Amino acid sequence: MSTTKPSRRRGAASSDTASTETTQSSTSAEQSPAERKKLHTELLYSMLMQRRFEERTAEMYAIGRIGGFCHLYIGQEAVSTGFISLLREDDYVITTYRDHGQALARGMTPRAIMAELFGRIDGCVRGKGGSMHLFDKSLGFLGGHGIVGGHIPIAAGVGFAIKYRGGDQVIVCFMGEAAVNNGAFHEALNMAALWKLPCLFVIENNRYGMGTAVERASAINDIYKRGASYDMPRDVVDGQDVFAVRAAAETAIARARTESMPTLLEIRTYRFMGHSMSDAVSGTYRTKEELEKYLKRDPVVLLRSTMEEAGDLSADEWNAMDEEIKAIVQDSIDFAENSPEPPLEALLEDVLVDTTSD
Amino acid sequence: MAVITYREALNQALREEMLRDDRVFLMGEEVAVYQGAYKVSKGLLQEFGEMRVVDTPITELGFAGVGVGAAMVGLRPIIEFMTWNFALLALDQVVNAAAKMLYMTGGQFPMPMVFRGPNGAALQLSAQHSQAWESWLAHIPGLKVVTPGTPYDAKGLLKAAIRDDNPVCFLEGEMLYNTKGEVPDEEYVIPLGKAEVKREGDHVSLITHGKMVLVALQAAELLAKEGIRAEVVDLRTIRPMDVDAITASVRKTNRCVVVEEGWEMCGVGAQVVDFVQRHCFDHLDAPVLRVHQADAPMPYAKNLEKAAKPDVPKTIAAVKQVLYIDA
């Protein structure tokens, strides 16, 4: 066993990368104060929506309105918002079973998601998928996949299709850090690099694959270095800072869009909740002290503080936003409660289509 | 009508469908520069270029997933496995992704794609290269499973599979590629899910598919010399299975033998027997028997391999048993 102490510093994560490893850009063009405030308000809104939505999701799970596996994203909201806020409408997003945050950030309505979590007909996939399988074709939101690593080759396939048609869209593929130990990750990255596909492979390193710490699962603890195997541009980013995430995303999106080149990004973040609703927040595999240390870098709080310090967010503005979001989330719960269960005929619907290309 | 090989029939189907629809592309190991491990894709790279005839690394899980992703956004991939034995590495994509995508997305994402390649045993390739996978695949709702036994069926069914908006597992016979048969010059498509009576008879029904169609036909020919008229029903598609064709034949003959290449336990024949007992219970004059591979991995030695495989003598013996004729 290696005794090398892994680098787990936070905050300035990119500083532990060799200069040859990093290509992170500086911030985008200068903004006017009004533009800045507008953008930052949008980012905060997106992140706070995810937070409040999932707080109520946990509550609904606890009282039995939501069943099955339910994996919360709380603590990682700067990652989804950071990337997805930079995408075009015709770009694509694909992710894992921890998908509520990305779905909201991409514009899926809280109603469609909550109704899906409740297993109702007005859910985004008509009650067929639940928490782990959120999809919306009209938003280029390609799921919502339940097998660790399984969606990574699918992302390469979307990249292949973009190139096949000569388009300039990109696909952002989110995954957890534990997926990099899976063969599908390597097979997909090899093809994406070999064929120069416009894919962003975004590793949300939240430190734990279920209950197994990254140091206990990966021979390389600086996960982004895995990109070296495929000569793929790569970077490591502080995932609690939405601006750091956006800076890295901007560079990678431009690389995919204009050069049709993939990028591997390790985003260092932390989940504030258990792996799923059945997992304690702290206990066997991580301590309360560790959790408390990371809670000090809550991405929503960090953005809020930045905005307050810049004079972009007053107490009234914060309260108004929070109240508005809470009302929307409550509306989504009311909507889900009132949405019918799927009719029994739906059981055998959508197993096959009866169409051909004729 | 031209007489061509099964391999040429498949090649014609690929070419015609690629000409017909520019969303169709072929991807797999050695399909392009090498012209196909079994030469099924001969000439296609030269005609369609490297974006539509794509050589992959040896990465079955990976390129099966690329096919799924491409299908999600509107292309119509044909994913070639050099053999279905290697497709085991890709089954997560076939089963967990392709088969379930339409359902778990509430109907939003059809999977218009084909997974194809040779299936079953060839000669002395031993355990890891000699397996028939149709019963595994046919277990999965959301997939169609097709097993052509003749050049005519190979072409017409592959064209239908490529045009189908569902994921189709297309299982070719490695030992069939060189077999010849009549194939019309004009275009035709054979609908999936329809069996065909390959030979009529009224004493016993031989229900079969894929490579075993030839075995059943040879057995029927020899049985005819003894005055036994066997009907050969080629399922052609395993899922969906043509229950009506099975029922009609067994109600006519009152006796049934199922001949398949794979193993006995939970095999295709087990499903056929289930349909027969449900729909033909009062018509049966004998228990239904099954001819299949021995319940062991495929051995290498010639004599053991021969003993393991279903063949003409085993089929004839089973037919005589259901007719209560002493062998």
XYZ file of C-alpha atoms in Angstrom:
685
model
C 0.000 0.000 0.000
C 1.171 3.476 -0.769
C 1.669 5.706 2.213
C 1.637 8.887 0.174
C -0.647 11.378 1.769
C -3.169 12.437 -0.840
C -3.640 16.045 -1.641
C -7.061 16.948 -0.385
C -6.754 20.674 -0.104
C -9.770 22.667 -0.961
C -10.308 26.172 -2.142
C -7.384 26.558 -4.476
C -7.479 23.051 -5.814
C -6.024 23.889 -9.182
C -2.775 25.006 -7.547
C -1.816 21.381 -6.944
C -1.725 20.686 -10.635
C 1.458 20.939 -12.597
C 1.372 23.804 -15.040
C 1.419 21.334 -17.912
C -1.747 19.798 -16.526
C -3.830 22.915 -16.291
C -5.430 25.004 -18.939
C -7.866 26.936 -16.806
C -8.816 30.252 -18.327
C -9.090 33.558 -16.641
C -12.548 34.954 -16.098
C -14.675 36.025 -19.005
C -14.841 39.457 -20.467
C -15.440 42.450 -18.216
C -19.009 42.909 -17.105
C -20.876 46.005 -16.060
C -22.092 45.981 -12.427
C -25.664 45.521 -13.641
C -24.722 42.590 -15.827
C -22.758 41.087 -12.957
C -25.655 41.400 -10.574
C -28.053 39.890 -13.086
C -25.801 36.921 -13.778
C -24.983 36.275 -10.141
C -28.626 36.516 -9.203
C -29.460 33.905 -11.823
C -26.735 31.604 -10.540
C -27.923 32.007 -6.961
C -31.500 31.370 -7.978
C -30.531 28.169 -9.778
C -28.517 26.870 -6.829
C -31.040 27.879 -4.199
C -33.823 26.222 -6.171
C -31.903 22.937 -6.098
C -31.262 23.318 -2.374
C -34.819 24.124 -1.362
C -36.266 21.526 -3.716
C -34.154 18.781 -2.211
C -34.746 19.859 1.367
C -38.434 19.299 0.737
C -37.662 16.112 -1.215
C -36.021 14.686 1.904
C -39.081 15.623 3.888
C -41.407 13.994 1.380
C -39.253 10.873 1.409
C -39.399 10.721 5.196
C -43.203 10.726 5.173
C -43.380 8.087 2.471
C -44.519 10.210 -0.471
C -41.350 9.268 -2.339
C -40.059 5.700 -2.552
C -37.150 3.734 -3.930
C -33.623 5.030 -4.022
C -33.284 8.764 -3.660
C -29.866 10.405 -3.828
C -29.626 14.037 -2.833
C -27.265 16.547 -4.396
C -27.150 19.045 -1.530
C -23.672 20.561 -1.272
C -22.812 20.109 -4.955
C -25.097 22.730 -6.524
C -22.291 24.937 -7.804
C -21.234 22.139 -10.153
C -24.543 21.678 -11.957
C -25.252 25.387 -12.117
C -21.688 26.256 -13.066
C -21.684 24.065 -16.159
C -25.278 24.159 -17.252
C -25.530 27.952 -17.009
C -23.026 28.154 -19.865
C -24.756 25.776 -22.250
C -26.837 26.546 -25.296
C -30.366 25.261 -25.686
C -29.283 22.722 -28.282
C -26.472 21.265 -26.143
C -26.879 18.054 -24.179
C -26.590 17.034 -20.534
C -26.319 13.474 -19.216
C -25.800 12.424 -15.639
C -26.079 9.762 -12.983
C -28.841 8.772 -10.611
C -28.008 11.822 -8.453
C -29.819 13.904 -10.999
C -32.297 16.306 -9.396
C -29.834 19.205 -9.358
C -28.803 18.946 -12.987
C -32.407 18.520 -14.105
C -33.461 21.693 -12.294
C -30.435 23.613 -13.515
C -31.255 22.576 -17.080
C -34.761 23.975 -16.734
C -36.933 21.009 -15.948
C -39.832 22.258 -13.866
C -40.048 21.433 -10.161
C -43.560 20.161 -10.874
C -42.387 17.628 -13.463
C -39.638 16.383 -11.156
C -41.658 16.253 -7.951
C -44.514 14.470 -9.707
C -41.978 11.939 -10.986
C -40.599 11.437 -7.480
C -44.159 10.838 -6.298
C -44.646 8.273 -9.082
C -47.426 10.200 -10.780
C -48.580 10.504 -14.385
C -47.485 14.130 -14.689
C -43.900 13.226 -13.853
C -41.281 13.944 -16.498
C -41.233 10.265 -17.506
C -44.848 9.534 -16.562
C -43.991 7.750 -13.346
C -41.821 5.128 -15.037
C -38.420 6.217 -13.789
C -38.509 7.897 -10.396
C -35.642 9.777 -8.796
C -32.857 8.072 -10.727
C -34.291 8.439 -14.216
C -35.234 12.022 -14.966
C -35.283 12.770 -18.715
C -36.511 15.608 -20.905
C -35.907 15.347 -24.621
C -37.007 18.930 -25.283
C -34.213 20.186 -23.003
C -31.542 17.838 -24.306
C -31.547 16.308 -20.847
C -30.566 12.710 -21.504
C -30.980 11.286 -17.974
C -30.795 10.125 -15.183
C -28.805 6.738 -15.393
C -28.677 4.138 -12.667
C -25.595 2.037 -13.400
C -22.326 3.622 -12.268
C -20.313 4.399 -15.394
C -22.959 3.133 -17.802
C -23.861 6.546 -19.151
C -20.293 7.589 -20.000
C -20.097 5.647 -23.300
C -23.583 6.964 -24.099
C -22.184 10.486 -23.761
C -19.431 9.553 -26.200
C -22.155 8.341 -28.559
C -23.945 11.678 -28.384
C -20.607 13.346 -29.113
C -20.175 10.980 -32.064
C -23.625 11.904 -33.383
C -22.837 15.623 -33.108
C -19.687 15.090 -35.130
C -21.480 12.779 -37.593
C -23.895 15.602 -38.391
C -21.233 18.284 -38.421
C -22.862 20.196 -35.558
C -21.210 22.398 -32.963
C -23.130 21.324 -29.887
C -21.436 19.836 -26.858
C -22.436 17.240 -24.302
C -21.667 17.570 -20.621
C -21.423 14.207 -18.885
C -21.520 14.366 -15.085
C -20.275 11.434 -13.028
C -19.080 10.667 -9.532
C -15.410 10.070 -8.769
C -16.064 6.392 -8.103
C -17.056 5.887 -11.746
C -13.458 6.367 -12.878
C -12.585 2.915 -11.582
C -15.115 1.401 -13.930
C -14.179 0.076 -17.364
C -16.902 2.056 -19.093
C -15.152 5.293 -18.073
C -11.905 4.280 -19.725
C -13.525 2.857 -22.838
C -15.486 6.066 -23.338
C -12.573 8.404 -22.689
C -10.353 6.490 -25.066
C -12.869 6.742 -27.891
C -13.673 10.383 -27.163
C -9.992 11.293 -27.355
C -9.272 9.013 -30.308
C -12.164 10.360 -32.357
C -12.013 13.930 -31.008
C -15.573 14.098 -29.724
C -17.121 17.283 -28.249
C -17.616 15.850 -24.766
C -17.020 17.299 -21.314
C -16.419 14.551 -18.775
C -17.150 16.163 -15.448
C -16.158 14.195 -12.382
C -17.947 15.423 -9.301
C -15.464 14.264 -6.712
C -17.561 14.335 -3.562
C -14.973 12.144 -1.821
C -17.126 9.052 -1.395
C -18.408 6.324 -3.687
C -21.269 5.396 -1.423
C -19.243 4.783 1.780
C -15.815 4.198 0.259
C -13.459 7.149 0.381
C -11.624 8.001 -2.815
C -8.297 7.134 -1.186
C -9.587 3.637 -0.538
C -10.829 3.128 -4.092
C -8.539 4.871 -6.557
C -4.824 4.248 -7.010
C -4.543 7.869 -8.101
C -6.096 10.378 -5.741
C -5.750 13.295 -8.125
C -8.491 11.931 -10.290
C -8.022 14.408 -13.130
C -4.647 12.807 -13.854
C -6.509 9.867 -15.311
C -6.968 12.062 -18.363
C -3.256 11.696 -19.059
C -3.856 8.103 -20.149
C -5.803 9.461 -23.105
C -3.788 12.607 -23.660
C -6.956 14.495 -22.848
C -6.938 18.117 -21.650
C -7.735 18.066 -17.944
C -8.090 20.255 -14.929
C -9.044 20.210 -11.281
C -11.406 22.784 -9.884
C -12.887 23.926 -6.585
C -16.456 22.744 -6.866
C -17.827 24.900 -4.066
C -17.010 28.087 -5.948
C -19.435 28.516 -8.815
C -17.129 31.034 -10.491
C -14.216 28.608 -10.509
C -16.511 25.973 -11.957
C -17.714 28.367 -14.648
C -14.213 29.403 -15.600
C -13.164 25.804 -16.159
C -16.427 24.999 -17.910
C -16.074 27.937 -20.275
C -12.664 26.777 -21.461
C -13.776 23.194 -21.886
C -17.005 24.109 -23.674
C -15.082 26.321 -26.096
C -12.616 23.506 -26.733
C -15.447 21.095 -27.484
C -17.421 23.555 -29.599
C -14.671 25.016 -31.708
C -12.046 22.265 -31.765
C -14.274 19.212 -31.198
C -11.990 18.107 -28.390
C -12.992 16.430 -25.129
C -11.933 17.587 -21.665
C -11.744 15.797 -18.335
C -12.528 17.963 -15.333
C -12.279 16.917 -11.712
C -14.548 19.106 -9.636
C -13.791 18.791 -5.944
C -16.990 19.006 -3.988
C -18.747 17.342 -1.087
C -22.170 15.930 -0.493
C -23.699 17.226 2.666
C -26.185 14.357 2.875
C -25.744 10.585 2.961
C -25.198 8.581 -0.215
C -28.944 8.022 -0.410
C -31.867 8.605 1.875
C -31.130 5.357 3.683
C -27.593 6.437 4.590
C -26.837 8.492 7.690
C -25.268 11.888 7.051
C -22.220 10.888 9.062
C -21.254 7.758 10.932
C -19.340 4.724 9.797
C -17.307 6.130 6.950
C -17.027 9.827 7.696
C -17.018 11.799 10.916
C -19.208 14.600 12.086
C -16.084 16.740 12.349
C -15.235 16.183 8.706
C -18.764 17.019 7.647
C -18.745 20.193 9.704
C -15.485 21.272 8.124
C -16.989 20.979 4.647
C -20.285 22.573 5.647
C -18.314 25.767 6.158
C -17.856 25.877 2.420
C -21.483 25.636 1.434
C -21.650 26.736 -2.213
C -24.918 28.592 -1.740
C -23.594 30.482 1.282
C -20.346 31.295 -0.508
C -22.143 32.794 -3.494
C -24.563 34.664 -1.264
C -21.657 36.167 0.709
C -19.827 37.166 -2.441
C -22.914 38.934 -3.703
C -23.574 40.633 -0.393
C -20.011 41.868 -0.180
C -20.275 43.271 -3.698
C -23.524 44.991 -2.828
C -25.415 42.789 -5.289
C -27.767 41.190 -2.777
C -29.682 42.940 -0.022
C -31.380 41.115 2.824
C -34.712 41.926 1.231
C -33.629 40.561 -2.132
C -32.415 37.359 -0.524
C -35.624 36.910 1.422
C -37.748 37.611 -1.619
C -35.851 35.069 -3.676
C -35.978 32.466 -0.950
C -39.694 32.956 -0.401
C -40.400 32.786 -4.113
C -38.468 29.544 -4.456
C -40.072 28.001 -1.406
C -43.478 28.820 -2.831
C -42.566 27.207 -6.166
C -41.357 24.092 -4.393
C -44.527 23.964 -2.300
C -46.508 24.311 -5.510
C -44.615 21.365 -6.976
C -45.556 19.258 -3.954
C -49.210 20.277 -4.223
C -49.101 19.527 -7.924
C -47.562 16.098 -7.327
C -50.077 15.273 -4.601
C -52.926 16.058 -6.971
C -51.480 14.341 -10.007
C -53.070 10.929 -10.632
C -51.159 7.691 -10.431
C -50.411 6.289 -13.879
C -53.322 4.262 -15.265
C -52.751 0.499 -15.102
C -52.701 0.390 -18.905
C -49.418 2.269 -18.693
C -47.748 -0.834 -17.290
C -47.280 -2.321 -20.742
C -46.944 0.924 -22.670
C -43.598 2.065 -24.075
C -41.930 -1.326 -23.923
C -41.642 -1.174 -27.704
C -42.716 1.292 -30.353
C -44.661 0.001 -33.323
C -43.010 2.292 -35.822
C -40.335 1.905 -38.457
C -38.328 4.378 -40.506
C -40.710 3.911 -43.449
C -33.368 -15.127 -58.931
C -29.733 -14.940 -57.950
C -28.129 -17.587 -55.752
C -25.885 -15.855 -53.223
C -24.324 -16.582 -49.859
C -25.763 -15.637 -46.497
C -22.756 -13.302 -46.131
C -23.546 -11.556 -49.431
C -27.200 -11.299 -48.491
C -26.297 -9.489 -45.286
C -23.894 -7.248 -47.171
C -26.626 -6.319 -49.638
C -29.012 -5.489 -46.814
C -26.451 -3.234 -45.128
C -25.607 -1.463 -48.359
C -29.209 -0.937 -49.431
C -30.235 0.434 -46.053
C -27.215 2.750 -45.858
C -28.094 4.076 -49.301
C -31.695 4.518 -48.258
C -31.078 6.416 -45.001
C -28.016 8.483 -44.189
C -28.694 8.181 -40.456
C -27.675 4.519 -40.678
C -24.049 3.762 -39.860
C -22.050 0.615 -39.108
C -19.657 0.454 -36.177
C -17.587 -2.355 -34.727
C -14.258 -4.140 -34.631
C -12.641 -4.615 -38.042
C -15.733 -3.557 -39.984
C -13.966 -0.948 -42.116
C -10.354 -1.346 -43.246
C -10.294 -5.113 -42.684
C -13.696 -5.348 -44.446
C -15.261 -7.293 -41.596
C -13.918 -10.225 -39.603
C -16.313 -12.400 -41.636
C -16.325 -10.004 -44.632
C -19.958 -9.100 -44.125
C -19.090 -5.402 -44.520
C -16.962 -5.859 -47.645
C -16.791 -2.724 -49.775
C -18.836 -0.553 -47.439
C -15.943 1.626 -46.232
C -15.023 2.408 -49.837
C -18.617 3.283 -50.694
C -19.697 5.166 -47.576
C -16.521 6.517 -45.990
C -15.068 6.364 -42.511
C -17.780 8.350 -40.750
C -20.397 5.745 -41.643
C -18.274 2.605 -41.478
C -16.345 2.951 -38.257
C -13.565 0.740 -36.944
C -13.487 0.680 -33.160
C -10.924 -0.336 -30.594
C -11.628 -3.668 -28.872
C -14.070 -2.038 -26.510
C -17.437 -3.773 -26.776
C -19.053 -2.049 -23.805
C -17.788 1.277 -25.056
C -18.946 1.123 -28.653
C -22.264 -0.472 -27.755
C -22.769 2.575 -25.532
C -21.734 4.883 -28.366
C -24.489 3.283 -30.395
C -27.021 3.895 -27.632
C -25.982 7.544 -27.339
C -26.144 8.073 -31.096
C -29.590 6.473 -31.203
C -30.791 8.735 -28.396
C -30.188 11.766 -30.565
C -31.632 10.395 -33.787
C -29.063 8.284 -35.625
C -29.708 4.644 -36.530
C -26.615 2.690 -35.505
C -25.757 -0.847 -36.521
C -23.371 -2.167 -33.893
C -21.425 -5.217 -35.034
C -20.028 -7.619 -32.482
C -17.275 -9.754 -33.950
C -19.150 -12.533 -32.203
C -21.955 -12.457 -29.680
C -19.558 -14.143 -27.276
C -17.746 -10.825 -27.005
C -21.029 -8.996 -26.559
C -21.219 -10.238 -22.991
C -18.892 -7.366 -22.154
C -21.483 -5.019 -23.650
C -24.614 -6.442 -22.072
C -25.017 -3.538 -19.668
C -25.577 -1.310 -22.681
C -27.822 -3.797 -24.484
C -29.942 -4.672 -21.466
C -29.760 -1.763 -19.038
C -29.620 1.001 -21.607
C -30.994 0.054 -25.042
C -33.771 -2.272 -23.918
C -35.081 -0.027 -21.151
C -34.564 3.434 -22.567
C -37.994 3.845 -24.160
C -39.791 2.612 -21.064
C -37.871 4.458 -18.391
C -38.069 7.705 -20.333
C -41.845 7.479 -20.573
C -41.653 6.972 -24.330
C -39.347 9.902 -25.065
C -36.364 8.030 -26.429
C -36.868 5.169 -28.905
C -33.725 3.168 -29.688
C -33.653 2.591 -33.456
C -30.574 0.406 -33.491
C -29.305 -3.048 -34.384
C -26.780 -5.138 -32.493
C -25.578 -7.843 -34.845
C -22.950 -10.530 -35.263
C -22.375 -14.268 -35.408
C -23.883 -16.452 -32.716
C -23.500 -20.071 -31.700
C -20.827 -22.659 -32.223
C -18.570 -22.990 -35.242
C -15.975 -25.769 -35.358
C -13.632 -26.601 -32.482
C -13.593 -23.099 -31.054
C -14.245 -24.546 -27.585
C -15.941 -23.029 -24.590
C -15.658 -19.256 -24.830
C -16.339 -18.915 -28.563
C -19.215 -21.368 -28.984
C -22.356 -20.096 -27.357
C -25.891 -19.342 -28.472
C -27.264 -16.303 -26.691
C -30.805 -15.939 -27.994
C -32.523 -17.199 -24.845
C -30.594 -14.696 -22.699
C -31.521 -11.792 -24.938
C -35.097 -12.918 -25.516
C -35.678 -12.768 -21.774
C -35.533 -8.980 -21.873
C -38.625 -6.851 -22.543
C -37.731 -3.997 -24.862
C -35.541 -6.034 -27.202
C -36.378 -7.828 -30.411
C -34.316 -10.929 -31.176
C -33.906 -12.195 -34.729
C -32.193 -15.403 -35.909
C -32.172 -15.831 -39.691
C -31.398 -19.304 -41.020
C -31.206 -18.701 -44.778
C -29.750 -16.052 -47.131
C -33.274 -14.955 -48.122
C -34.282 -14.462 -44.502
C -30.950 -12.879 -43.585
C -31.409 -10.093 -46.089
C -35.098 -9.437 -45.591
C -34.931 -9.584 -41.812
C -31.821 -7.409 -41.532
C -33.502 -4.726 -43.624
C -36.531 -4.887 -41.336
C -34.289 -4.760 -38.250
C -32.505 -1.648 -39.497
C -35.820 0.069 -40.234
C -37.352 -0.908 -36.902
C -37.463 1.856 -34.291
C -36.674 -0.618 -31.489
C -33.347 -2.166 -30.469
C -32.952 -5.409 -32.398
C -30.453 -8.131 -31.539
C -29.655 -9.821 -34.837
C -27.999 -13.193 -34.373
C -26.294 -14.559 -37.449
C -24.895 -18.053 -37.810
C -21.142 -18.259 -38.047
C -21.471 -21.549 -39.914
C -24.116 -20.072 -42.195
C -22.056 -17.282 -43.805
C -20.970 -19.528 -46.689
C -24.337 -21.201 -47.203
C -26.144 -20.296 -50.430
C -29.716 -19.654 -51.340
C -32.012 -17.821 -53.709
C -32.432 -14.109 -53.092
C -34.703 -11.970 -55.287
C -33.166 -9.162 -57.304
C -35.997 -6.795 -56.394
C -36.224 -5.232 -52.944
C -38.096 -7.042 -50.175
C -38.418 -6.756 -46.406
C -39.516 -9.580 -44.100
C -41.566 -8.395 -41.119
C -40.124 -9.219 -37.710
C -42.136 -11.540 -35.477
C -43.355 -13.808 -38.274
C -42.368 -17.463 -38.430
C -42.297 -19.388 -41.683
C -43.166 -22.975 -42.431
C -40.040 -24.074 -44.250
C -41.417 -27.528 -45.034
C -44.939 -28.789 -44.685
C -45.878 -32.039 -42.980
C -48.590 -33.517 -40.816
C -46.936 -36.082 -38.551
C -44.794 -33.931 -36.300
C -43.807 -30.276 -35.916
C -40.135 -29.365 -35.729
C -40.007 -25.898 -34.176
C -36.601 -24.348 -34.719
C -34.626 -21.240 -35.639
C -31.251 -19.982 -36.836
C -28.621 -22.497 -37.780
C -30.833 -25.394 -36.636
C -33.244 -24.722 -39.509
C -30.830 -26.554 -41.789
C -30.525 -29.425 -39.307
C -34.298 -29.720 -39.040
C -34.717 -29.645 -42.808
C -32.105 -32.371 -43.272
C -33.776 -34.461 -40.583
C -37.162 -33.962 -42.250
C -35.724 -35.080 -45.570
C -34.356 -38.290 -44.069
C -37.576 -38.914 -42.125
C -39.567 -38.564 -45.335
C -37.712 -41.560 -46.708
C -39.193 -43.525 -43.824
C -42.658 -42.178 -44.539
C -42.634 -39.656 -41.695
C -43.872 -36.230 -42.749
C -42.274 -33.615 -40.510
C -43.270 -29.964 -40.652
C -40.431 -27.512 -40.117
C -41.463 -24.206 -38.545
C -38.695 -21.608 -38.590
C -39.421 -19.053 -35.855
C -37.066 -16.529 -37.529
C -37.775 -14.050 -34.723
C -37.428 -15.274 -31.132
C -38.873 -12.109 -29.590
C -41.641 -11.412 -30.353
C -42.362 -15.103 -30.922
C -44.988 -16.125 -33.455
C -47.264 -18.102 -31.149
C -49.928 -18.427 -33.816
C -47.580 -20.211 -36.179
C -46.482 -22.651 -33.463
C -50.066 -23.303 -32.425
C -51.320 -23.819 -35.963
C -48.624 -26.357 -36.732
C -48.901 -28.358 -33.515
C -52.699 -28.470 -33.717
C -52.246 -29.979 -37.157
C -49.534 -32.523 -36.292
C -50.339 -33.199 -32.609
C -46.652 -33.804 -31.908
C -43.802 -31.435 -31.387
C -40.004 -31.417 -31.148
C -38.103 -28.196 -30.499
C -34.590 -27.990 -31.956
C -32.260 -25.264 -30.751
C -28.548 -24.646 -30.594
C -28.301 -23.460 -27.002
C -28.507 -25.145 -23.651
C -31.623 -26.767 -22.253
C -32.148 -24.880 -18.985
C -34.449 -21.869 -19.550
C -33.760 -22.126 -23.270
C -35.866 -20.958 -26.201
C -37.396 -24.427 -26.347
C -38.687 -24.063 -22.805
C -40.708 -21.059 -23.908
C -42.008 -22.881 -26.990
C -43.102 -25.789 -24.794
C -44.937 -23.359 -22.543
C -46.875 -21.942 -25.479
C -47.627 -25.443 -26.749
C -48.990 -26.720 -23.425
C -51.143 -23.617 -23.031
C -52.550 -23.462 -26.530
C -52.429 -27.078 -27.726
C -53.039 -29.103 -24.554
C -55.936 -31.076 -25.953
C -54.187 -31.600 -29.272
C -51.046 -33.306 -28.031
C -50.512 -37.009 -28.563
C -47.086 -37.090 -26.893
C -44.978 -34.996 -24.549
C -43.014 -32.313 -26.345
C -39.312 -33.139 -26.603
C -36.338 -30.859 -26.983
C -33.066 -31.209 -28.870
C -30.314 -28.893 -27.631
C -26.667 -28.590 -26.689
C -25.394 -30.892 -23.922
C -25.441 -29.310 -20.491
C -21.736 -28.478 -20.463
C -19.445 -25.771 -21.865
C -18.430 -26.568 -25.440
C -15.440 -28.945 -25.494
C -12.599 -28.714 -28.012
C -12.020 -32.364 -28.948
C -13.836 -33.234 -32.172
C -15.648 -36.237 -30.808
C -16.791 -34.429 -27.681
C -17.891 -31.391 -29.651
C -19.963 -33.571 -31.954
C -21.526 -35.257 -28.945
C -22.363 -31.892 -27.411
C -24.120 -30.347 -30.405
C -27.711 -30.864 -31.479
C -27.692 -32.574 -34.863
C -29.692 -34.534 -37.418
C -29.502 -37.964 -35.711
C -30.566 -36.488 -32.352
C -33.455 -34.738 -34.058
C -34.563 -37.900 -35.824
C -34.380 -39.840 -32.564
C -36.577 -37.279 -30.816
C -39.105 -37.346 -33.651
C -39.346 -41.135 -33.455
C -39.806 -40.911 -29.716
C -42.783 -38.566 -29.975
C -44.206 -40.870 -32.652
C -43.602 -43.850 -30.365
C -41.512 -45.533 -33.049
C -38.670 -47.728 -31.832
C -35.401 -46.403 -33.140
